[in-house]
Tab-separated table of C-alpha atoms and ligand atoms in Angstrom:
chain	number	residue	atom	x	y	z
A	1026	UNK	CA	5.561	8.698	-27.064
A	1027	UNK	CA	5.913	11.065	-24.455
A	1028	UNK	CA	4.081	11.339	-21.169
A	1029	UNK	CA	1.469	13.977	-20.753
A	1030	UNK	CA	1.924	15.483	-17.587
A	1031	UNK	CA	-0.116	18.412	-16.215
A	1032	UNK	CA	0.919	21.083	-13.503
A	1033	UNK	CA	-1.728	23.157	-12.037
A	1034	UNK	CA	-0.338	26.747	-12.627
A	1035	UNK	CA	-2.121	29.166	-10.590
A	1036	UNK	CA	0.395	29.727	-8.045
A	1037	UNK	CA	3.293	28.281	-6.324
A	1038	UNK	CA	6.266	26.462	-7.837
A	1039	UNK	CA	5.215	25.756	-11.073
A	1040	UNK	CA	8.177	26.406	-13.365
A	1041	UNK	CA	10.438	23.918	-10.986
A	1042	UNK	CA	7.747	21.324	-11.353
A	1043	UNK	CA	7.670	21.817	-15.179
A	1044	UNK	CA	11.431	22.037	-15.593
A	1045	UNK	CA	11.899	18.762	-13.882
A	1046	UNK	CA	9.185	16.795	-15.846
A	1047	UNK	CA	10.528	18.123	-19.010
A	1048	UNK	CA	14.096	16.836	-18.081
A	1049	UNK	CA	12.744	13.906	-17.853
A	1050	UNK	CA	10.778	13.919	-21.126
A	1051	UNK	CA	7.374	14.211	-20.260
A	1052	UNK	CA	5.428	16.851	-22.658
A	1053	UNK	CA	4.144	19.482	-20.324
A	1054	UNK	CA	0.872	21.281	-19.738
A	1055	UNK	CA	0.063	24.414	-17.501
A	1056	UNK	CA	-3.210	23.498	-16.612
A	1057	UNK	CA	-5.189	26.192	-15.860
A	1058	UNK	CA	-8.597	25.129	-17.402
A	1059	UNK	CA	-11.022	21.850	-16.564
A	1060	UNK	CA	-11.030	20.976	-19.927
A	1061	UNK	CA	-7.028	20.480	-20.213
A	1062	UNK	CA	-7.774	17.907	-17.463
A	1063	UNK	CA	-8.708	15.666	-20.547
A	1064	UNK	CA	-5.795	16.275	-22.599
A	1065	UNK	CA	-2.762	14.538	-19.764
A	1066	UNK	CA	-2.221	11.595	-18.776
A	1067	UNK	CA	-1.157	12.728	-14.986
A	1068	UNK	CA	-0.605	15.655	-13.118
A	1069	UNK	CA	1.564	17.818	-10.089
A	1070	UNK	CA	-0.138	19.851	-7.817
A	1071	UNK	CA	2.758	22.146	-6.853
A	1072	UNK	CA	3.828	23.632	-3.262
A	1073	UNK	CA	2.575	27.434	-2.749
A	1074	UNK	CA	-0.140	28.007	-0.476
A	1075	UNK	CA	-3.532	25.614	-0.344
A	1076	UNK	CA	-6.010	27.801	0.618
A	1077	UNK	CA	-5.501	30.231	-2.233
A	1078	UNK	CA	-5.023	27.431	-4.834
A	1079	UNK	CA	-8.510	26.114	-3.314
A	1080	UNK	CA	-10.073	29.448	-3.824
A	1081	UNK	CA	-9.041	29.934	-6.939
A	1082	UNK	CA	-10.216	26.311	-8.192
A	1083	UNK	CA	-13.347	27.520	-6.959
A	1084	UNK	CA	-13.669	30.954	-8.702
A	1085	UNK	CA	-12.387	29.246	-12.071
A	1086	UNK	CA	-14.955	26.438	-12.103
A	1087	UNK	CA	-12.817	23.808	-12.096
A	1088	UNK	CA	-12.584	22.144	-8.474
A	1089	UNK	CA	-15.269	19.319	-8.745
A	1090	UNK	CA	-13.583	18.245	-12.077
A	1091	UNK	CA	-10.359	18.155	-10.691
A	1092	UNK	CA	-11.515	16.066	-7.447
A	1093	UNK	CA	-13.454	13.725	-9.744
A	1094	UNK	CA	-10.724	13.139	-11.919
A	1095	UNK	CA	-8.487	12.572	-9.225
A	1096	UNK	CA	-10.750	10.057	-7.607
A	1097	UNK	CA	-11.357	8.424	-10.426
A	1098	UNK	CA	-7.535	7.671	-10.989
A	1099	UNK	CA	-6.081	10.533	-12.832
A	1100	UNK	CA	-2.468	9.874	-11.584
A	1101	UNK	CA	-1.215	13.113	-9.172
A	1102	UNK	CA	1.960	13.612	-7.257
A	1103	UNK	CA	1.142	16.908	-4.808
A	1104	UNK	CA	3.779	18.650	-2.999
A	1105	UNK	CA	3.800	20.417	0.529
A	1106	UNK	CA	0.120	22.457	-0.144
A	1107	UNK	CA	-0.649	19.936	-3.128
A	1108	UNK	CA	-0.411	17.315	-0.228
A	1109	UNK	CA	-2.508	19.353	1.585
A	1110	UNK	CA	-5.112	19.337	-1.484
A	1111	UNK	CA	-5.132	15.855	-1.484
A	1112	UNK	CA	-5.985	14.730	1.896
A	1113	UNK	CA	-9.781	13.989	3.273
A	1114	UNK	CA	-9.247	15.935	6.280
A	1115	UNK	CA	-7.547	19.114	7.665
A	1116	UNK	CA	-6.747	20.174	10.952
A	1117	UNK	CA	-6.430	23.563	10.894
A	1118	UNK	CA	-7.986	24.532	7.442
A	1119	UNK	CA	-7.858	28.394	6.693
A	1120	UNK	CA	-11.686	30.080	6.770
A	1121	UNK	CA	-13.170	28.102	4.354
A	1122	UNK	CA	-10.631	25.935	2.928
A	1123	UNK	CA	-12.037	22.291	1.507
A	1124	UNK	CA	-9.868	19.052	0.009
A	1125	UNK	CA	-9.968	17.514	-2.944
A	1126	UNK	CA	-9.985	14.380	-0.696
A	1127	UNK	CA	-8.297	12.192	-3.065
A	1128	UNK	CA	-5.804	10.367	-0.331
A	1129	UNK	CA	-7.353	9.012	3.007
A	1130	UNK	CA	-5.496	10.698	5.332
A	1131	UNK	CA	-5.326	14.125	7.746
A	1132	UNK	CA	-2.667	16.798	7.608
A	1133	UNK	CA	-1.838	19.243	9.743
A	1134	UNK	CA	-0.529	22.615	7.728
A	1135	UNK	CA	2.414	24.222	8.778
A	1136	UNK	CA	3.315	21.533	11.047
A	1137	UNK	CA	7.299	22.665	10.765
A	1138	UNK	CA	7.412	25.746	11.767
A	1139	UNK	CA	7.407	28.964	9.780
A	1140	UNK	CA	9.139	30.075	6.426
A	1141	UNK	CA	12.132	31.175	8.457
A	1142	UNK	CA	12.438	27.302	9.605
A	1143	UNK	CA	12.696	26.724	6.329
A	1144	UNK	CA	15.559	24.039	5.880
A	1145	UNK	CA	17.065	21.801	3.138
A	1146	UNK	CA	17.403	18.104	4.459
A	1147	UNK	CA	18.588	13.849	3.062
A	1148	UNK	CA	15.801	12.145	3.995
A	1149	UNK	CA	15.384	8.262	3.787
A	1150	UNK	CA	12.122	7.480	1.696
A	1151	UNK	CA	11.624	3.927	0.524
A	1152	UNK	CA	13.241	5.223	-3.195
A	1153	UNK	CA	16.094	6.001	-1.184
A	1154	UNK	CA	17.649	8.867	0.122
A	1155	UNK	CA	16.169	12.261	-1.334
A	1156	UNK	CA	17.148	15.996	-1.061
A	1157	UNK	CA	14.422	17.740	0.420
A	1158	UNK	CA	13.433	21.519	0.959
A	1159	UNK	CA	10.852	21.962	3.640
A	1160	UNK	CA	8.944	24.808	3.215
A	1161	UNK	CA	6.183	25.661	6.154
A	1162	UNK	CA	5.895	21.566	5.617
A	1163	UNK	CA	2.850	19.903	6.591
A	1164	UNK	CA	2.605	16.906	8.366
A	1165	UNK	CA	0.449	13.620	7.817
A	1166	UNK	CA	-1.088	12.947	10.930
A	1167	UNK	CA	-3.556	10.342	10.113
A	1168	UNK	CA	-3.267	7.432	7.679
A	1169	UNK	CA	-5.788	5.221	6.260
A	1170	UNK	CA	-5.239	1.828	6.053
A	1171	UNK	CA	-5.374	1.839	2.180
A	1172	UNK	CA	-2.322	4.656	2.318
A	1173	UNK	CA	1.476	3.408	2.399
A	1174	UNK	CA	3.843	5.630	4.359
A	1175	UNK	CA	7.164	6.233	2.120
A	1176	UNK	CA	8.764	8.974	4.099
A	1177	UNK	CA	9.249	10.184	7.784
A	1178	UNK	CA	11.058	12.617	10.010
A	1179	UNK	CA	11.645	11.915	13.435
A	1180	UNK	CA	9.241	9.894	13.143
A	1181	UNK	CA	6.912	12.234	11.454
A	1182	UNK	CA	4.874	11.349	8.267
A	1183	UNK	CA	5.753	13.536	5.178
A	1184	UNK	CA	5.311	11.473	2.628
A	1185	UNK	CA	2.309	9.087	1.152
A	1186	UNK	CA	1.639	6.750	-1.673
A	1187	UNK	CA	-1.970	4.989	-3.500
A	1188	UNK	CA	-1.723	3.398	-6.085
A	1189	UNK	CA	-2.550	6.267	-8.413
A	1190	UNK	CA	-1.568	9.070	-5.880
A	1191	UNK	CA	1.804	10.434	-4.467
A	1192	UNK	CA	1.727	13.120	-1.416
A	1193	UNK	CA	4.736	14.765	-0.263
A	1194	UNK	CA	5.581	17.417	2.751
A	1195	UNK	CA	8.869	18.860	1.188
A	1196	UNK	CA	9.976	19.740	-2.451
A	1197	UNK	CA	12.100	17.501	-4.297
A	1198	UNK	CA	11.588	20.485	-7.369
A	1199	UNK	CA	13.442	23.106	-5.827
A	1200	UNK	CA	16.503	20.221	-4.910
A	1201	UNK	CA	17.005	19.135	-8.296
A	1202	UNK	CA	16.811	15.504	-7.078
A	1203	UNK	CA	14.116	13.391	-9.571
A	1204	UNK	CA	13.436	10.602	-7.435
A	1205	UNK	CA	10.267	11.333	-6.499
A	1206	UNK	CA	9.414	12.478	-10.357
A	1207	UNK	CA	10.296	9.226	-12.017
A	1208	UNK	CA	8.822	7.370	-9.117
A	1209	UNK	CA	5.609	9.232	-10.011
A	1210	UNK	CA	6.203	8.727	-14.031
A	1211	UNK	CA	6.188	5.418	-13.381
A	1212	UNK	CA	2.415	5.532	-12.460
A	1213	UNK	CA	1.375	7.324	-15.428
B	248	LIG	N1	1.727	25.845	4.420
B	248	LIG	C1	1.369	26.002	3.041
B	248	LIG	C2	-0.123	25.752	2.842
B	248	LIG	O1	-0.851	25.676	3.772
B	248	LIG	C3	2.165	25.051	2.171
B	248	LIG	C4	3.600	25.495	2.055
B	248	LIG	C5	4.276	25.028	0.808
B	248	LIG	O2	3.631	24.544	-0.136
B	248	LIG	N2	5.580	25.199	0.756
B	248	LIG	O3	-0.541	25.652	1.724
């Protein structure tokens, strides 16, 4: 049977997210709604911008449900502000911005410069090489002992795994390059 994968679709790159899981034969839900959170058997939080994906969690009712469910073990892959979402701690949070805290670590937002830094790079993760876009990229800058590094640059932390939880700076999506997809499939 086919996977059940979710995508929060507020905002950001939902579509990419959804293409690629449906290339690789997952059945796909836009989850917009707590109650969908019951109907998938993982889920992406896409890139886009955190803060406003954290407001709007809030105004729709549905950010303690999504927090407990991630918690709990609902498997997630997040990507550049889904990484963001994930972590226990921000540096620079926007007014009022809160984390799911799913993944024991601190990011720092932004950490690569602006939109016009914007670059596609090959970066070594321990899948392998991937093609990555990084997109006003955070950066991990504390990790928990329970969290296993998968990716740097220059040293840098972009990437994170727990056993039920993926967190990446850059966007495989937008690349075409699954690695990073299948690697999460494999925990759902
Ligand atoms: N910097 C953005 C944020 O704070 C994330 C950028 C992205 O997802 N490409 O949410």
């Amino acid at each position: 049977m086919a996977k059940r994968v979710g995508v929060l679709a507020f905002q950001g790159g939902v579509r990419e997210h959804a293409d690629m899981l449906r290339g690789l034969g997952c059945e796909v839900t836009l989850v917009k709604k707590a109650s969908q959170l019951d109907e998938i058997d993982g889920i992406v939080l896409p890139g886009g911008e955190s803060s406003t994906m954290d407001r709007i969690l809030r105004r729709f009712d549905m950010r303690d449900q999504l927090a407990e469910k991630l918690q709990e073990g609902l498997p997630v892959l997040g990507t550049c502000a889904g990484l963001i979402m994930l972590a226990h701690h921000l540096e620079d949070p926007a007014p009022g911005q809160e984390t799911l805290d799913v993944l024991d670590i601190d990011v720092r937002r932004n950490a690569f410069g602006p939109q016009r830094d914007s670059a596609v790079e090959r970066i070594e993760t321990t899948f392998g090489v991937v093609e990555a876009a990084f997109i006003r990229a955070p950066e991990v800058v504390r990790v928990g002992e329970s969290i296993e590094v998968i990716a740097r640059v220059d040293g840098r932390v972009v990437g994170v795994s727990a056993p039920t939880a993926l967190g990446i700076s850059f966007h495989p999506e937008l690349t075409g390059d699954s690695t990073i997809h299948e690697q999460f499939l494999a925990l759902v």
